[in-house]
Amino acid sequence: MGTALDWYFDVVSPFSWFALQRLDALPSEPALHPVVLGAVLSHWGQKGPAEIPGKRLWTYRVCVRYAQTHGIPLRFPAAHPFNPVPYLRLAVAAGCGRRVVHHVFEYLWTTGVDPRTEAAVAGAAERLGVSVDAAGEASVRARLRSETAAAIERGVFGVPTLAVGDELFWGNDGMDFALAYLAEPAVLDTAEMRRVAALPDGLADRG
């Protein structure tokens, strides 16, 4: 039996859209876990890159450049960041398989749609063949909350994150690291890797 793979994502993240394109490189299909990135960041006391002036523009430019360089379709939505919860709930209501998740990302990240509008949510629901009402059912809402809580409990601090067994690989660029680890787990067991894992915090006594 191969190592269990789990992929954590939020549709508000363009880097999740990029990493989604790379899941076929994995040796087996990962379990897909929708999470609310805002709740994850809040738990760890972090801000998203789009919440920091300067870093926001830099992040958008990096995304556009990456998409152009790698031939990935990308058109930023009409507003960003946006509330992803309605779209995550739609994905859950539609089963949250790879095809469903791809459709939601494609809708949000290639059409220039304004995700703040009711019409946009309705358009996503139509694409998925589910109703907006179904996405609001208690079981769907509870699933998204539990997925987010479980991700936090596991140590997920951002998206996308690929969990390979007990190891977490964060970010689209983390996919290369994950693939290297899958090919040779010893990459995390070198002398320097062990040393940095136990490195003391030089500012631990601050404040």
mmCIF file with all atom_site columns, C-alpha atoms in Angstrom:
data_model
loop_
_atom_site.group_PDB
_atom_site.id
_atom_site.type_symbol
_atom_site.label_atom_id
_atom_site.label_alt_id
_atom_site.label_comp_id
_atom_site.label_asym_id
_atom_site.label_entity_id
_atom_site.label_seq_id
_atom_site.pdbx_PDB_ins_code
_atom_site.Cartn_x
_atom_site.Cartn_y
_atom_site.Cartn_z
_atom_site.occupancy
_atom_site.B_iso_or_equiv
_atom_site.pdbx_formal_charge
_atom_site.auth_seq_id
_atom_site.auth_comp_id
_atom_site.auth_asym_id
_atom_site.auth_atom_id
_atom_site.pdbx_PDB_model_num
ATOM 1   C CA . MET A 1 1   ? 0.000   0.000  0.000   1.00 0.00 ? 1   MET A CA 1
ATOM 2   C CA . GLY A 1 2   ? 1.347   3.448  -0.919  1.00 0.00 ? 2   GLY A CA 1
ATOM 3   C CA . THR A 1 3   ? 1.687   6.447  1.338   1.00 0.00 ? 3   THR A CA 1
ATOM 4   C CA . ALA A 1 4   ? -1.572  8.267  2.014   1.00 0.00 ? 4   ALA A CA 1
ATOM 5   C CA . LEU A 1 5   ? -1.834  11.589 0.178   1.00 0.00 ? 5   LEU A CA 1
ATOM 6   C CA . ASP A 1 6   ? -4.072  14.480 1.253   1.00 0.00 ? 6   ASP A CA 1
ATOM 7   C CA . TRP A 1 7   ? -4.388  17.789 -0.572  1.00 0.00 ? 7   TRP A CA 1
ATOM 8   C CA . TYR A 1 8   ? -5.715  20.859 1.248   1.00 0.00 ? 8   TYR A CA 1
ATOM 9   C CA . PHE A 1 9   ? -6.991  23.803 -0.793  1.00 0.00 ? 9   PHE A CA 1
ATOM 10  C CA . ASP A 1 10  ? -9.107  26.931 -0.833  1.00 0.00 ? 10  ASP A CA 1
ATOM 11  C CA . VAL A 1 11  ? -10.522 28.307 -4.076  1.00 0.00 ? 11  VAL A CA 1
ATOM 12  C CA . VAL A 1 12  ? -9.481  31.841 -3.091  1.00 0.00 ? 12  VAL A CA 1
ATOM 13  C CA . SER A 1 13  ? -5.864  30.781 -3.641  1.00 0.00 ? 13  SER A CA 1
ATOM 14  C CA . PRO A 1 14  ? -4.358  31.107 -7.135  1.00 0.00 ? 14  PRO A CA 1
ATOM 15  C CA . PHE A 1 15  ? -1.478  28.923 -5.985  1.00 0.00 ? 15  PHE A CA 1
ATOM 16  C CA . SER A 1 16  ? -3.999  26.172 -5.280  1.00 0.00 ? 16  SER A CA 1
ATOM 17  C CA . TRP A 1 17  ? -5.185  26.544 -8.886  1.00 0.00 ? 17  TRP A CA 1
ATOM 18  C CA . PHE A 1 18  ? -1.604  26.085 -10.067 1.00 0.00 ? 18  PHE A CA 1
ATOM 19  C CA . ALA A 1 19  ? -0.948  23.099 -7.811  1.00 0.00 ? 19  ALA A CA 1
ATOM 20  C CA . LEU A 1 20  ? -4.174  21.447 -8.938  1.00 0.00 ? 20  LEU A CA 1
ATOM 21  C CA . GLN A 1 21  ? -2.637  21.159 -12.401 1.00 0.00 ? 21  GLN A CA 1
ATOM 22  C CA . ARG A 1 22  ? 0.194   19.089 -10.915 1.00 0.00 ? 22  ARG A CA 1
ATOM 23  C CA . LEU A 1 23  ? -1.732  16.436 -9.004  1.00 0.00 ? 23  LEU A CA 1
ATOM 24  C CA . ASP A 1 24  ? -1.425  14.012 -11.914 1.00 0.00 ? 24  ASP A CA 1
ATOM 25  C CA . ALA A 1 25  ? 2.321   13.825 -11.190 1.00 0.00 ? 25  ALA A CA 1
ATOM 26  C CA . LEU A 1 26  ? 1.570   12.099 -7.892  1.00 0.00 ? 26  LEU A CA 1
ATOM 27  C CA . PRO A 1 27  ? 1.769   8.302  -7.712  1.00 0.00 ? 27  PRO A CA 1
ATOM 28  C CA . SER A 1 28  ? -1.838  8.037  -6.523  1.00 0.00 ? 28  SER A CA 1
ATOM 29  C CA . GLU A 1 29  ? -4.922  10.216 -6.308  1.00 0.00 ? 29  GLU A CA 1
ATOM 30  C CA . PRO A 1 30  ? -4.887  12.361 -3.162  1.00 0.00 ? 30  PRO A CA 1
ATOM 31  C CA . ALA A 1 31  ? -7.915  12.902 -0.968  1.00 0.00 ? 31  ALA A CA 1
ATOM 32  C CA . LEU A 1 32  ? -9.123  16.467 -1.531  1.00 0.00 ? 32  LEU A CA 1
ATOM 33  C CA . HIS A 1 33  ? -9.855  18.629 1.495   1.00 0.00 ? 33  HIS A CA 1
ATOM 34  C CA . PRO A 1 34  ? -11.585 22.016 1.129   1.00 0.00 ? 34  PRO A CA 1
ATOM 35  C CA . VAL A 1 35  ? -10.631 24.431 3.897   1.00 0.00 ? 35  VAL A CA 1
ATOM 36  C CA . VAL A 1 36  ? -11.392 28.053 4.689   1.00 0.00 ? 36  VAL A CA 1
ATOM 37  C CA . LEU A 1 37  ? -8.014  29.742 4.401   1.00 0.00 ? 37  LEU A CA 1
ATOM 38  C CA . GLY A 1 38  ? -9.136  32.761 6.445   1.00 0.00 ? 38  GLY A CA 1
ATOM 39  C CA . ALA A 1 39  ? -9.897  30.518 9.417   1.00 0.00 ? 39  ALA A CA 1
ATOM 40  C CA . VAL A 1 40  ? -6.564  28.734 9.054   1.00 0.00 ? 40  VAL A CA 1
ATOM 41  C CA . LEU A 1 41  ? -4.640  32.012 8.926   1.00 0.00 ? 41  LEU A CA 1
ATOM 42  C CA . SER A 1 42  ? -6.589  33.413 11.859  1.00 0.00 ? 42  SER A CA 1
ATOM 43  C CA . HIS A 1 43  ? -5.773  30.355 13.964  1.00 0.00 ? 43  HIS A CA 1
ATOM 44  C CA . TRP A 1 44  ? -2.029  30.803 13.373  1.00 0.00 ? 44  TRP A CA 1
ATOM 45  C CA . GLY A 1 45  ? -2.124  34.589 13.710  1.00 0.00 ? 45  GLY A CA 1
ATOM 46  C CA . GLN A 1 46  ? -1.177  35.213 10.087  1.00 0.00 ? 46  GLN A CA 1
ATOM 47  C CA . LYS A 1 47  ? -2.285  37.456 7.252   1.00 0.00 ? 47  LYS A CA 1
ATOM 48  C CA . GLY A 1 48  ? -2.662  36.330 3.676   1.00 0.00 ? 48  GLY A CA 1
ATOM 49  C CA . PRO A 1 49  ? -0.328  37.890 1.095   1.00 0.00 ? 49  PRO A CA 1
ATOM 50  C CA . ALA A 1 50  ? -3.270  39.754 -0.481  1.00 0.00 ? 50  ALA A CA 1
ATOM 51  C CA . GLU A 1 51  ? -3.884  41.509 2.843   1.00 0.00 ? 51  GLU A CA 1
ATOM 52  C CA . ILE A 1 52  ? -0.473  43.204 2.882   1.00 0.00 ? 52  ILE A CA 1
ATOM 53  C CA . PRO A 1 53  ? 0.019   46.266 0.628   1.00 0.00 ? 53  PRO A CA 1
ATOM 54  C CA . GLY A 1 54  ? 2.929   45.820 -1.726  1.00 0.00 ? 54  GLY A CA 1
ATOM 55  C CA . LYS A 1 55  ? 3.016   42.079 -1.185  1.00 0.00 ? 55  LYS A CA 1
ATOM 56  C CA . ARG A 1 56  ? -0.456  41.938 -2.738  1.00 0.00 ? 56  ARG A CA 1
ATOM 57  C CA . LEU A 1 57  ? 0.672   43.413 -6.054  1.00 0.00 ? 57  LEU A CA 1
ATOM 58  C CA . TRP A 1 58  ? 3.869   41.359 -6.014  1.00 0.00 ? 58  TRP A CA 1
ATOM 59  C CA . THR A 1 59  ? 1.876   38.168 -5.461  1.00 0.00 ? 59  THR A CA 1
ATOM 60  C CA . TYR A 1 60  ? -0.487  38.960 -8.327  1.00 0.00 ? 60  TYR A CA 1
ATOM 61  C CA . ARG A 1 61  ? 2.415   39.683 -10.657 1.00 0.00 ? 61  ARG A CA 1
ATOM 62  C CA . VAL A 1 62  ? 4.134   36.439 -9.676  1.00 0.00 ? 62  VAL A CA 1
ATOM 63  C CA . CYS A 1 63  ? 0.918   34.541 -10.397 1.00 0.00 ? 63  CYS A CA 1
ATOM 64  C CA . VAL A 1 64  ? 0.439   36.118 -13.813 1.00 0.00 ? 64  VAL A CA 1
ATOM 65  C CA . ARG A 1 65  ? 4.071   35.446 -14.689 1.00 0.00 ? 65  ARG A CA 1
ATOM 66  C CA . TYR A 1 66  ? 3.878   31.829 -13.494 1.00 0.00 ? 66  TYR A CA 1
ATOM 67  C CA . ALA A 1 67  ? 0.726   31.165 -15.478 1.00 0.00 ? 67  ALA A CA 1
ATOM 68  C CA . GLN A 1 68  ? 2.203   32.667 -18.630 1.00 0.00 ? 68  GLN A CA 1
ATOM 69  C CA . THR A 1 69  ? 5.451   30.740 -18.226 1.00 0.00 ? 69  THR A CA 1
ATOM 70  C CA . HIS A 1 70  ? 3.749   27.396 -17.603 1.00 0.00 ? 70  HIS A CA 1
ATOM 71  C CA . GLY A 1 71  ? 0.873   27.723 -20.064 1.00 0.00 ? 71  GLY A CA 1
ATOM 72  C CA . ILE A 1 72  ? -1.830  27.718 -17.376 1.00 0.00 ? 72  ILE A CA 1
ATOM 73  C CA . PRO A 1 73  ? -5.023  29.646 -18.158 1.00 0.00 ? 73  PRO A CA 1
ATOM 74  C CA . LEU A 1 74  ? -5.425  32.496 -15.685 1.00 0.00 ? 74  LEU A CA 1
ATOM 75  C CA . ARG A 1 75  ? -7.577  35.574 -15.461 1.00 0.00 ? 75  ARG A CA 1
ATOM 76  C CA . PHE A 1 76  ? -7.894  37.011 -11.999 1.00 0.00 ? 76  PHE A CA 1
ATOM 77  C CA . PRO A 1 77  ? -11.445 37.370 -10.713 1.00 0.00 ? 77  PRO A CA 1
ATOM 78  C CA . ALA A 1 78  ? -12.923 40.875 -10.702 1.00 0.00 ? 78  ALA A CA 1
ATOM 79  C CA . ALA A 1 79  ? -12.156 41.245 -7.001  1.00 0.00 ? 79  ALA A CA 1
ATOM 80  C CA . HIS A 1 80  ? -9.607  39.539 -4.780  1.00 0.00 ? 80  HIS A CA 1
ATOM 81  C CA . PRO A 1 81  ? -9.460  38.425 -2.077  1.00 0.00 ? 81  PRO A CA 1
ATOM 82  C CA . PHE A 1 82  ? -13.092 37.376 -1.884  1.00 0.00 ? 82  PHE A CA 1
ATOM 83  C CA . ASN A 1 83  ? -15.271 35.232 0.357   1.00 0.00 ? 83  ASN A CA 1
ATOM 84  C CA . PRO A 1 84  ? -14.691 31.667 -0.882  1.00 0.00 ? 84  PRO A CA 1
ATOM 85  C CA . VAL A 1 85  ? -17.173 29.971 1.448   1.00 0.00 ? 85  VAL A CA 1
ATOM 86  C CA . PRO A 1 86  ? -20.138 29.833 -0.985  1.00 0.00 ? 86  PRO A CA 1
ATOM 87  C CA . TYR A 1 87  ? -17.913 28.199 -3.602  1.00 0.00 ? 87  TYR A CA 1
ATOM 88  C CA . LEU A 1 88  ? -16.344 25.755 -1.169  1.00 0.00 ? 88  LEU A CA 1
ATOM 89  C CA . ARG A 1 89  ? -19.818 24.734 -0.007  1.00 0.00 ? 89  ARG A CA 1
ATOM 90  C CA . LEU A 1 90  ? -20.890 24.216 -3.611  1.00 0.00 ? 90  LEU A CA 1
ATOM 91  C CA . ALA A 1 91  ? -17.878 21.971 -4.157  1.00 0.00 ? 91  ALA A CA 1
ATOM 92  C CA . VAL A 1 92  ? -18.747 19.965 -1.053  1.00 0.00 ? 92  VAL A CA 1
ATOM 93  C CA . ALA A 1 93  ? -22.395 19.682 -2.111  1.00 0.00 ? 93  ALA A CA 1
ATOM 94  C CA . ALA A 1 94  ? -21.280 18.391 -5.523  1.00 0.00 ? 94  ALA A CA 1
ATOM 95  C CA . GLY A 1 95  ? -19.068 15.707 -4.004  1.00 0.00 ? 95  GLY A CA 1
ATOM 96  C CA . CYS A 1 96  ? -15.724 17.537 -4.027  1.00 0.00 ? 96  CYS A CA 1
ATOM 97  C CA . GLY A 1 97  ? -14.064 15.156 -6.483  1.00 0.00 ? 97  GLY A CA 1
ATOM 98  C CA . ARG A 1 98  ? -11.231 16.294 -8.721  1.00 0.00 ? 98  ARG A CA 1
ATOM 99  C CA . ARG A 1 99  ? -13.540 17.166 -11.620 1.00 0.00 ? 99  ARG A CA 1
ATOM 100 C CA . VAL A 1 100 ? -15.796 19.234 -9.374  1.00 0.00 ? 100 VAL A CA 1
ATOM 101 C CA . VAL A 1 101 ? -12.894 21.070 -7.773  1.00 0.00 ? 101 VAL A CA 1
ATOM 102 C CA . HIS A 1 102 ? -11.368 21.768 -11.170 1.00 0.00 ? 102 HIS A CA 1
ATOM 103 C CA . HIS A 1 103 ? -14.634 23.245 -12.430 1.00 0.00 ? 103 HIS A CA 1
ATOM 104 C CA . VAL A 1 104 ? -14.881 25.626 -9.475  1.00 0.00 ? 104 VAL A CA 1
ATOM 105 C CA . PHE A 1 105 ? -11.288 26.797 -9.820  1.00 0.00 ? 105 PHE A CA 1
ATOM 106 C CA . GLU A 1 106 ? -11.615 27.160 -13.575 1.00 0.00 ? 106 GLU A CA 1
ATOM 107 C CA . TYR A 1 107 ? -14.745 29.253 -13.172 1.00 0.00 ? 107 TYR A CA 1
ATOM 108 C CA . LEU A 1 108 ? -13.169 31.573 -10.619 1.00 0.00 ? 108 LEU A CA 1
ATOM 109 C CA . TRP A 1 109 ? -9.678  31.797 -12.100 1.00 0.00 ? 109 TRP A CA 1
ATOM 110 C CA . THR A 1 110 ? -10.141 31.919 -15.878 1.00 0.00 ? 110 THR A CA 1
ATOM 111 C CA . THR A 1 111 ? -13.335 33.868 -16.559 1.00 0.00 ? 111 THR A CA 1
ATOM 112 C CA . GLY A 1 112 ? -12.807 37.164 -14.723 1.00 0.00 ? 112 GLY A CA 1
ATOM 113 C CA . VAL A 1 113 ? -16.123 36.656 -12.920 1.00 0.00 ? 113 VAL A CA 1
ATOM 114 C CA . ASP A 1 114 ? -16.959 38.846 -9.938  1.00 0.00 ? 114 ASP A CA 1
ATOM 115 C CA . PRO A 1 115 ? -17.179 36.272 -7.123  1.00 0.00 ? 115 PRO A CA 1
ATOM 116 C CA . ARG A 1 116 ? -18.931 38.713 -4.786  1.00 0.00 ? 116 ARG A CA 1
ATOM 117 C CA . THR A 1 117 ? -22.204 38.546 -6.707  1.00 0.00 ? 117 THR A CA 1
ATOM 118 C CA . GLU A 1 118 ? -25.145 36.224 -6.294  1.00 0.00 ? 118 GLU A CA 1
ATOM 119 C CA . ALA A 1 119 ? -25.102 35.735 -10.038 1.00 0.00 ? 119 ALA A CA 1
ATOM 120 C CA . ALA A 1 120 ? -21.565 34.368 -9.856  1.00 0.00 ? 120 ALA A CA 1
ATOM 121 C CA . VAL A 1 121 ? -22.496 31.901 -7.138  1.00 0.00 ? 121 VAL A CA 1
ATOM 122 C CA . ALA A 1 122 ? -25.511 30.826 -9.173  1.00 0.00 ? 122 ALA A CA 1
ATOM 123 C CA . GLY A 1 123 ? -23.303 30.406 -12.231 1.00 0.00 ? 123 GLY A CA 1
ATOM 124 C CA . ALA A 1 124 ? -20.940 28.133 -10.315 1.00 0.00 ? 124 ALA A CA 1
ATOM 125 C CA . ALA A 1 125 ? -23.877 26.101 -9.023  1.00 0.00 ? 125 ALA A CA 1
ATOM 126 C CA . GLU A 1 126 ? -25.205 25.678 -12.553 1.00 0.00 ? 126 GLU A CA 1
ATOM 127 C CA . ARG A 1 127 ? -21.818 24.453 -13.774 1.00 0.00 ? 127 ARG A CA 1
ATOM 128 C CA . LEU A 1 128 ? -21.709 21.862 -11.022 1.00 0.00 ? 128 LEU A CA 1
ATOM 129 C CA . GLY A 1 129 ? -25.314 20.773 -11.397 1.00 0.00 ? 129 GLY A CA 1
ATOM 130 C CA . VAL A 1 130 ? -26.229 21.534 -7.800  1.00 0.00 ? 130 VAL A CA 1
ATOM 131 C CA . SER A 1 131 ? -28.493 24.142 -6.264  1.00 0.00 ? 131 SER A CA 1
ATOM 132 C CA . VAL A 1 132 ? -27.387 27.059 -4.174  1.00 0.00 ? 132 VAL A CA 1
ATOM 133 C CA . ASP A 1 133 ? -29.844 25.837 -1.529  1.00 0.00 ? 133 ASP A CA 1
ATOM 134 C CA . ALA A 1 134 ? -28.111 22.450 -1.412  1.00 0.00 ? 134 ALA A CA 1
ATOM 135 C CA . ALA A 1 135 ? -24.830 24.197 -0.666  1.00 0.00 ? 135 ALA A CA 1
ATOM 136 C CA . GLY A 1 136 ? -26.446 25.804 2.371   1.00 0.00 ? 136 GLY A CA 1
ATOM 137 C CA . GLU A 1 137 ? -27.606 22.563 3.964   1.00 0.00 ? 137 GLU A CA 1
ATOM 138 C CA . ALA A 1 138 ? -26.433 21.911 7.508   1.00 0.00 ? 138 ALA A CA 1
ATOM 139 C CA . SER A 1 139 ? -24.479 18.798 6.537   1.00 0.00 ? 139 SER A CA 1
ATOM 140 C CA . VAL A 1 140 ? -22.503 20.734 3.907   1.00 0.00 ? 140 VAL A CA 1
ATOM 141 C CA . ARG A 1 141 ? -21.733 23.573 6.285   1.00 0.00 ? 141 ARG A CA 1
ATOM 142 C CA . ALA A 1 142 ? -20.660 21.101 8.959   1.00 0.00 ? 142 ALA A CA 1
ATOM 143 C CA . ARG A 1 143 ? -18.397 19.238 6.523   1.00 0.00 ? 143 ARG A CA 1
ATOM 144 C CA . LEU A 1 144 ? -16.540 22.415 5.583   1.00 0.00 ? 144 LEU A CA 1
ATOM 145 C CA . ARG A 1 145 ? -16.124 23.379 9.245   1.00 0.00 ? 145 ARG A CA 1
ATOM 146 C CA . SER A 1 146 ? -14.847 19.926 10.151  1.00 0.00 ? 146 SER A CA 1
ATOM 147 C CA . GLU A 1 147 ? -12.438 19.837 7.212   1.00 0.00 ? 147 GLU A CA 1
ATOM 148 C CA . THR A 1 148 ? -11.006 23.197 8.257   1.00 0.00 ? 148 THR A CA 1
ATOM 149 C CA . ALA A 1 149 ? -10.719 22.167 11.905  1.00 0.00 ? 149 ALA A CA 1
ATOM 150 C CA . ALA A 1 150 ? -9.060  18.873 10.977  1.00 0.00 ? 150 ALA A CA 1
ATOM 151 C CA . ALA A 1 151 ? -6.557  20.675 8.759   1.00 0.00 ? 151 ALA A CA 1
ATOM 152 C CA . ILE A 1 152 ? -5.616  23.026 11.591  1.00 0.00 ? 152 ILE A CA 1
ATOM 153 C CA . GLU A 1 153 ? -5.318  20.103 13.982  1.00 0.00 ? 153 GLU A CA 1
ATOM 154 C CA . ARG A 1 154 ? -2.953  18.428 11.536  1.00 0.00 ? 154 ARG A CA 1
ATOM 155 C CA . GLY A 1 155 ? -0.762  21.512 11.427  1.00 0.00 ? 155 GLY A CA 1
ATOM 156 C CA . VAL A 1 156 ? -1.804  22.928 8.053   1.00 0.00 ? 156 VAL A CA 1
ATOM 157 C CA . PHE A 1 157 ? -0.970  26.652 8.064   1.00 0.00 ? 157 PHE A CA 1
ATOM 158 C CA . GLY A 1 158 ? -1.647  27.629 4.456   1.00 0.00 ? 158 GLY A CA 1
ATOM 159 C CA . VAL A 1 159 ? -2.836  26.418 1.073   1.00 0.00 ? 159 VAL A CA 1
ATOM 160 C CA . PRO A 1 160 ? -2.200  24.555 -1.002  1.00 0.00 ? 160 PRO A CA 1
ATOM 161 C CA . THR A 1 161 ? -0.712  21.912 1.266   1.00 0.00 ? 161 THR A CA 1
ATOM 162 C CA . LEU A 1 162 ? 0.031   18.346 0.256   1.00 0.00 ? 162 LEU A CA 1
ATOM 163 C CA . ALA A 1 163 ? 0.305   15.899 3.129   1.00 0.00 ? 163 ALA A CA 1
ATOM 164 C CA . VAL A 1 164 ? 2.414   12.846 2.386   1.00 0.00 ? 164 VAL A CA 1
ATOM 165 C CA . GLY A 1 165 ? 1.827   10.613 5.363   1.00 0.00 ? 165 GLY A CA 1
ATOM 166 C CA . ASP A 1 166 ? 2.864   12.751 8.338   1.00 0.00 ? 166 ASP A CA 1
ATOM 167 C CA . GLU A 1 167 ? 4.843   15.284 6.301   1.00 0.00 ? 167 GLU A CA 1
ATOM 168 C CA . LEU A 1 168 ? 3.342   18.554 5.071   1.00 0.00 ? 168 LEU A CA 1
ATOM 169 C CA . PHE A 1 169 ? 4.484   20.296 1.894   1.00 0.00 ? 169 PHE A CA 1
ATOM 170 C CA . TRP A 1 170 ? 3.157   23.820 1.570   1.00 0.00 ? 170 TRP A CA 1
ATOM 171 C CA . GLY A 1 171 ? 2.666   25.881 -1.564  1.00 0.00 ? 171 GLY A CA 1
ATOM 172 C CA . ASN A 1 172 ? 2.664   25.209 -5.258  1.00 0.00 ? 172 ASN A CA 1
ATOM 173 C CA . ASP A 1 173 ? 6.465   25.181 -5.164  1.00 0.00 ? 173 ASP A CA 1
ATOM 174 C CA . GLY A 1 174 ? 6.236   22.617 -2.367  1.00 0.00 ? 174 GLY A CA 1
ATOM 175 C CA . MET A 1 175 ? 5.021   20.099 -4.942  1.00 0.00 ? 175 MET A CA 1
ATOM 176 C CA . ASP A 1 176 ? 8.585   19.633 -6.214  1.00 0.00 ? 176 ASP A CA 1
ATOM 177 C CA . PHE A 1 177 ? 9.737   18.950 -2.661  1.00 0.00 ? 177 PHE A CA 1
ATOM 178 C CA . ALA A 1 178 ? 6.892   16.476 -2.149  1.00 0.00 ? 178 ALA A CA 1
ATOM 179 C CA . LEU A 1 179 ? 7.724   14.602 -5.337  1.00 0.00 ? 179 LEU A CA 1
ATOM 180 C CA . ALA A 1 180 ? 11.375  14.412 -4.286  1.00 0.00 ? 180 ALA A CA 1
ATOM 181 C CA . TYR A 1 181 ? 10.316  13.063 -0.889  1.00 0.00 ? 181 TYR A CA 1
ATOM 182 C CA . LEU A 1 182 ? 8.039   10.474 -2.476  1.00 0.00 ? 182 LEU A CA 1
ATOM 183 C CA . ALA A 1 183 ? 10.923  9.314  -4.648  1.00 0.00 ? 183 ALA A CA 1
ATOM 184 C CA . GLU A 1 184 ? 13.420  9.286  -1.774  1.00 0.00 ? 184 GLU A CA 1
ATOM 185 C CA . PRO A 1 185 ? 12.200  9.877  1.818   1.00 0.00 ? 185 PRO A CA 1
ATOM 186 C CA . ALA A 1 186 ? 15.808  10.297 2.953   1.00 0.00 ? 186 ALA A CA 1
ATOM 187 C CA . VAL A 1 187 ? 15.769  13.876 1.635   1.00 0.00 ? 187 VAL A CA 1
ATOM 188 C CA . LEU A 1 188 ? 14.285  14.838 5.015   1.00 0.00 ? 188 LEU A CA 1
ATOM 189 C CA . ASP A 1 189 ? 16.818  12.784 6.951   1.00 0.00 ? 189 ASP A CA 1
ATOM 190 C CA . THR A 1 190 ? 20.091  14.481 6.087   1.00 0.00 ? 190 THR A CA 1
ATOM 191 C CA . ALA A 1 191 ? 22.283  15.917 8.827   1.00 0.00 ? 191 ALA A CA 1
ATOM 192 C CA . GLU A 1 192 ? 21.288  19.492 7.980   1.00 0.00 ? 192 GLU A CA 1
ATOM 193 C CA . MET A 1 193 ? 17.576  18.625 7.783   1.00 0.00 ? 193 MET A CA 1
ATOM 194 C CA . ARG A 1 194 ? 17.784  17.076 11.248  1.00 0.00 ? 194 ARG A CA 1
ATOM 195 C CA . ARG A 1 195 ? 19.700  20.076 12.554  1.00 0.00 ? 195 ARG A CA 1
ATOM 196 C CA . VAL A 1 196 ? 17.209  22.669 11.341  1.00 0.00 ? 196 VAL A CA 1
ATOM 197 C CA . ALA A 1 197 ? 14.329  20.610 12.732  1.00 0.00 ? 197 ALA A CA 1
ATOM 198 C CA . ALA A 1 198 ? 15.771  21.171 16.208  1.00 0.00 ? 198 ALA A CA 1
ATOM 199 C CA . LEU A 1 199 ? 17.100  24.699 15.701  1.00 0.00 ? 199 LEU A CA 1
ATOM 200 C CA . PRO A 1 200 ? 16.405  26.978 18.695  1.00 0.00 ? 200 PRO A CA 1
ATOM 201 C CA . ASP A 1 201 ? 14.423  30.197 18.277  1.00 0.00 ? 201 ASP A CA 1
ATOM 202 C CA . GLY A 1 202 ? 16.953  32.965 18.790  1.00 0.00 ? 202 GLY A CA 1
ATOM 203 C CA . LEU A 1 203 ? 14.167  35.370 19.758  1.00 0.00 ? 203 LEU A CA 1
ATOM 204 C CA . ALA A 1 204 ? 12.314  33.023 22.089  1.00 0.00 ? 204 ALA A CA 1
ATOM 205 C CA . ASP A 1 205 ? 12.970  35.289 25.084  1.00 0.00 ? 205 ASP A CA 1
ATOM 206 C CA . ARG A 1 206 ? 11.734  38.449 23.380  1.00 0.00 ? 206 ARG A CA 1
ATOM 207 C CA . GLY A 1 207 ? 9.110   40.488 25.155  1.00 0.00 ? 207 GLY A CA 1
#
